PDB file of C-alpha atoms in Angstrom:
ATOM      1  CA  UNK Z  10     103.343 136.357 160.026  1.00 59.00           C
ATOM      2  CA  UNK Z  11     102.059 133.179 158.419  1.00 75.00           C
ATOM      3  CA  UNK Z  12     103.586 133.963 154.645  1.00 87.00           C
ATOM      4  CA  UNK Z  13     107.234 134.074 154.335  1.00 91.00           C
ATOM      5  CA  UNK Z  14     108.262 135.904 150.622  1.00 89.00           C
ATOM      6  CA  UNK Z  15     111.055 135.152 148.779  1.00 91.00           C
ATOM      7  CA  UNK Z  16     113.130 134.411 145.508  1.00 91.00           C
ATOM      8  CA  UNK Z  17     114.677 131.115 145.500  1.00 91.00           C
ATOM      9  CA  UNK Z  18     118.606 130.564 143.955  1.00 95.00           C
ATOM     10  CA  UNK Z  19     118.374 129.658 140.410  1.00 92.00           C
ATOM     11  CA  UNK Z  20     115.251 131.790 139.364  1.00 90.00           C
ATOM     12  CA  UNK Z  21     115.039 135.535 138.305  1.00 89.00           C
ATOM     13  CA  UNK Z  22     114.927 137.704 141.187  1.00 91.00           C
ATOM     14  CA  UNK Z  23     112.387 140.581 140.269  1.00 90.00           C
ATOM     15  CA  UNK Z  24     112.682 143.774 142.267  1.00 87.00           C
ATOM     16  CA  UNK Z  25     108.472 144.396 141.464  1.00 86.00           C
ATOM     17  CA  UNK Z  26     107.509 140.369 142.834  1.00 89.00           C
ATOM     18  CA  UNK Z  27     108.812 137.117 144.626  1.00 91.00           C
ATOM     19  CA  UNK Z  28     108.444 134.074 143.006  1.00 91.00           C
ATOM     20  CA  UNK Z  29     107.844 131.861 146.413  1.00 92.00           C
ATOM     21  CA  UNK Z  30     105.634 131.989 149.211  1.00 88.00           C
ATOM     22  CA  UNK Z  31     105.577 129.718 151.782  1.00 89.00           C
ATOM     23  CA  UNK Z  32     102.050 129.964 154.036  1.00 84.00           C
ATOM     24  CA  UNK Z  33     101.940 128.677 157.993  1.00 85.00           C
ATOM     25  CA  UNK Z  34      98.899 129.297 158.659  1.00 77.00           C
ATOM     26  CA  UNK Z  35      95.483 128.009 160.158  1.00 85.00           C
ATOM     27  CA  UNK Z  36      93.240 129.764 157.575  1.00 90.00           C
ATOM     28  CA  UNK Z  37      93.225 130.287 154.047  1.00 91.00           C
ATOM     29  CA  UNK Z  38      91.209 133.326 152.686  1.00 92.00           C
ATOM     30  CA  UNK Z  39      90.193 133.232 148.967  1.00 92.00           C
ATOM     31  CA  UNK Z  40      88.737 137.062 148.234  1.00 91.00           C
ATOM     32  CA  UNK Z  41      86.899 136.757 144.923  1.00 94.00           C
ATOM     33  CA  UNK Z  42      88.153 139.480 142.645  1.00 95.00           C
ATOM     34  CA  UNK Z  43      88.755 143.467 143.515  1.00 96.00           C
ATOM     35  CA  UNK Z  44      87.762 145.853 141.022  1.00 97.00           C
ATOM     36  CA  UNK Z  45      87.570 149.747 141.272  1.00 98.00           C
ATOM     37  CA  UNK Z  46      84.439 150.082 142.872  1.00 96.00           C
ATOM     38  CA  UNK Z  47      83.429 151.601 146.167  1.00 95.00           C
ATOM     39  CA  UNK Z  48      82.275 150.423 149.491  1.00 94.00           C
ATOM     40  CA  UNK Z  49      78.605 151.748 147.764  1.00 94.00           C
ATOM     41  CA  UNK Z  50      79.646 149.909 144.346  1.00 94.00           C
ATOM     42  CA  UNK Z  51      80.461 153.627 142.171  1.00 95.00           C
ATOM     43  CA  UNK Z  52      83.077 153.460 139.863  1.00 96.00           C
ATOM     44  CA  UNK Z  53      86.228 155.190 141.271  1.00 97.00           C
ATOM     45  CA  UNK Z  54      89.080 155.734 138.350  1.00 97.00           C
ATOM     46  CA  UNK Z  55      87.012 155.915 135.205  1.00 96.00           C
ATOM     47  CA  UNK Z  56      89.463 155.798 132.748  1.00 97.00           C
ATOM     48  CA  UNK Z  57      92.287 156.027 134.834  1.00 98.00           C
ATOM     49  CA  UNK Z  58      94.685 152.672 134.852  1.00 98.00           C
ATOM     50  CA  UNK Z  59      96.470 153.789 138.138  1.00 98.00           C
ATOM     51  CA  UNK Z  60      93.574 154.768 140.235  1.00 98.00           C
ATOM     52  CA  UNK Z  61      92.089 152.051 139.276  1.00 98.00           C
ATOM     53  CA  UNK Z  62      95.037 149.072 140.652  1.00 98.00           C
ATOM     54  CA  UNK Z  63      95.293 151.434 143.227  1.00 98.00           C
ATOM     55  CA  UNK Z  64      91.096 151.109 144.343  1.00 98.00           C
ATOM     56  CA  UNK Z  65      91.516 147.577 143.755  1.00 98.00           C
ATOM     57  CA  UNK Z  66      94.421 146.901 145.830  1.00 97.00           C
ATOM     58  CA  UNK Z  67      92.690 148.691 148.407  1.00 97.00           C
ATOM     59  CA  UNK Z  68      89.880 146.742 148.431  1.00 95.00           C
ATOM     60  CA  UNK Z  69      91.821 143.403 148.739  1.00 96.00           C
ATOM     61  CA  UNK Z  70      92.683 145.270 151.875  1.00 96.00           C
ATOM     62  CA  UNK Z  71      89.669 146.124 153.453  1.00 95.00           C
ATOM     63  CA  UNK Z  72      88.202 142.854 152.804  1.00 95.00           C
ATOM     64  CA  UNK Z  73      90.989 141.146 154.818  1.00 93.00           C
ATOM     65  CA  UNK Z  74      90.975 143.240 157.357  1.00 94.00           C
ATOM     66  CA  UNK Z  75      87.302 141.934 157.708  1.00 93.00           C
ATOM     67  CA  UNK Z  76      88.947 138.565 158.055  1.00 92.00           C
ATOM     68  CA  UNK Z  77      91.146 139.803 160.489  1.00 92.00           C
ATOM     69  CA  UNK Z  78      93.978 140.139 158.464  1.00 93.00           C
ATOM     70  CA  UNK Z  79      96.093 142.412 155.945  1.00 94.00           C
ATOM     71  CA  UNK Z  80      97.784 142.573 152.649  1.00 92.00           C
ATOM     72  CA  UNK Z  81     101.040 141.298 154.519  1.00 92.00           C
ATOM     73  CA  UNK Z  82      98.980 137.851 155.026  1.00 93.00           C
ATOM     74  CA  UNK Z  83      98.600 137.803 151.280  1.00 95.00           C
ATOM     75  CA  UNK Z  84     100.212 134.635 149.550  1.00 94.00           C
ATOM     76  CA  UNK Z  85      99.379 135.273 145.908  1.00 96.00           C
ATOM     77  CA  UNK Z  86      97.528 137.398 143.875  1.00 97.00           C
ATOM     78  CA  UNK Z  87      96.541 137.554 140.288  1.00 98.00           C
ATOM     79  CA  UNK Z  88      95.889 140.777 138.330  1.00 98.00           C
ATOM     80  CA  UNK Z  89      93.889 140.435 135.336  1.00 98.00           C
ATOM     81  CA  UNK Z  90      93.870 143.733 133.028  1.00 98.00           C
ATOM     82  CA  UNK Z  91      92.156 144.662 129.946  1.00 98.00           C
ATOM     83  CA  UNK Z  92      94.120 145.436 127.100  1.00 98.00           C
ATOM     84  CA  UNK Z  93      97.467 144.554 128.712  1.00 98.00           C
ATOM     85  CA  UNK Z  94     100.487 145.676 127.310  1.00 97.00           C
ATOM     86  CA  UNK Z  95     104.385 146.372 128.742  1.00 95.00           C
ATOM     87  CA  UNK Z  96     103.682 150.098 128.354  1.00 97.00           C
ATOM     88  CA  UNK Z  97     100.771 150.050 131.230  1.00 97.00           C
ATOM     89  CA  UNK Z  98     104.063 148.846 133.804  1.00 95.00           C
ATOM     90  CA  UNK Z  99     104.478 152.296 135.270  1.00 97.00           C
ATOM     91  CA  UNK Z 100     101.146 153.018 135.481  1.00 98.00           C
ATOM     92  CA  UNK Z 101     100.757 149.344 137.057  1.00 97.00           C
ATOM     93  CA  UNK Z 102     103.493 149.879 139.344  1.00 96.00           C
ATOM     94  CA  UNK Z 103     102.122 153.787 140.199  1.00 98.00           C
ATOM     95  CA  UNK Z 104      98.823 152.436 141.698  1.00 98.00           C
ATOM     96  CA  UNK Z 105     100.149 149.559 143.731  1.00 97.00           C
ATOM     97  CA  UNK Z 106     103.231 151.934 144.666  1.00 97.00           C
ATOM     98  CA  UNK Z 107     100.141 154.864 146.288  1.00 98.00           C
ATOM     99  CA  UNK Z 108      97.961 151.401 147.802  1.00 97.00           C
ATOM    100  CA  UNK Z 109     100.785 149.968 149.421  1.00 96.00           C
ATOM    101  CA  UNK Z 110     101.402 153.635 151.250  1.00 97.00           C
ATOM    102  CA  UNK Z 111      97.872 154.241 151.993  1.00 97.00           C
ATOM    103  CA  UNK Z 112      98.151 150.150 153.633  1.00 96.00           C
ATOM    104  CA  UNK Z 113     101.294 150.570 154.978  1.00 96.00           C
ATOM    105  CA  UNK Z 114     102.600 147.753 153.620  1.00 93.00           C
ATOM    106  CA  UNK Z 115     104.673 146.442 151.669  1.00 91.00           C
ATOM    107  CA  UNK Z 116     103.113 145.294 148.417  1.00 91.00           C
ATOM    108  CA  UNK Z 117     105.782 142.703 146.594  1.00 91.00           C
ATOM    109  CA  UNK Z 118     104.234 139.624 146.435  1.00 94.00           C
ATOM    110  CA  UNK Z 119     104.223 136.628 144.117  1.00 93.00           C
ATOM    111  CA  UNK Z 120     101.799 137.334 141.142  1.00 95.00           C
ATOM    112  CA  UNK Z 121     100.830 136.175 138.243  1.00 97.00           C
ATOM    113  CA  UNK Z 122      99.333 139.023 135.410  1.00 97.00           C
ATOM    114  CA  UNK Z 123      96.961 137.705 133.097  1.00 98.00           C
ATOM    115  CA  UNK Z 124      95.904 140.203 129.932  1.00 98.00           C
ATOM    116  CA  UNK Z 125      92.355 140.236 128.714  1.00 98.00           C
ATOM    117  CA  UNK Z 126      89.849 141.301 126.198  1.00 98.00           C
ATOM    118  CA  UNK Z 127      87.631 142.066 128.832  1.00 98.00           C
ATOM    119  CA  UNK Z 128      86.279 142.090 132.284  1.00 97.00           C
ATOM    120  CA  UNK Z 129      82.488 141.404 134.192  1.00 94.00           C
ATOM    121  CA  UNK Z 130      81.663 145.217 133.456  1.00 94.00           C
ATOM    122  CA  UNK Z 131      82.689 147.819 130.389  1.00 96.00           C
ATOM    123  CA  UNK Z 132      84.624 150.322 133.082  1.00 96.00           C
ATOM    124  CA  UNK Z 133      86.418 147.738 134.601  1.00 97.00           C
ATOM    125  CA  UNK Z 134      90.121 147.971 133.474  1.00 98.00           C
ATOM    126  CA  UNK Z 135      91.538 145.747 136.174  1.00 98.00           C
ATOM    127  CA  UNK Z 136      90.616 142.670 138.856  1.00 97.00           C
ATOM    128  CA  UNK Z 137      92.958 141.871 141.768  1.00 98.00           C
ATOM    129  CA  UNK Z 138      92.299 138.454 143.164  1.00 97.00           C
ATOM    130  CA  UNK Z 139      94.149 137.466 146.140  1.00 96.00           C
ATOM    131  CA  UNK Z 140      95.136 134.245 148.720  1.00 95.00           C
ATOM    132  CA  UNK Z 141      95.757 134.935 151.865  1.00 94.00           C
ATOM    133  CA  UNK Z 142      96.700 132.985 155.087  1.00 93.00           C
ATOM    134  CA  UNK Z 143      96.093 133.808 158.479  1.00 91.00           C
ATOM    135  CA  UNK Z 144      97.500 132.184 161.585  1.00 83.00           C
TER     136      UNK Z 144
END
């Protein structure tokens, strides 16, 4: 694998992220960012925080695995939701949790979460942008 995770001595060691990756590889993918929308562009999740990290993650999938990669090849993402506030955590941590199953993978990455008034559409609760690096 060409992205080795970790949390270095001397900085908080959170269970839900790592605050290091280290990339080996050849290529570096840069997916613009994933919202809830299908492979036809419908909403999926209306309304629904979870679903919608969950569609989103999954969709940083599938467009690796175009690249010929995964989610395990991701270095970083960054998660920009509306409205954040610590009380959408669970719900946060419910979508990934049901992505990550449906990927098989495992989901812990470094991130950084950005709250906003809004994003590109009125529906849109979340955006998942990602780095990867493939070898």
């Amino acid at each position: 694998m060409a992205v080795t995770l970790f949390n270095p001595d001397g900085l908080p060691k959170p269970d839900v992220y790592r605050q290091v990756a280290i990339a080996e590889g050849s290529r570096i993918v840069f997916l613009a960012g994933q919202v809830a929308r299908d492979a036809e562009g419908r909403p999926v999740g209306t309304g629904d925080f979870a679903a919608q990290v969950e569609q989103a993650y999954l969709n940083v999938g599938r467009a690796l695995a175009e690249c010929g990669g995964s989610f395990d090849d991701v270095a970083k993402l960054t998660v920009y939701v509306v409205d954040w506030t610590p009380e959408k955590y669970p719900l946060l941590g419910e979508g990934v949790g049901r992505a990550a199953e449906k990927l098989g993978v495992d989901p812990v990455k470094p991130i950084t979460l950005i709250g906003v008034a809004a994003l590109g559409e009125p529906d849109i609760m979340v955006e998942v942008e990602a780095t990867a690096v493939l070898d």
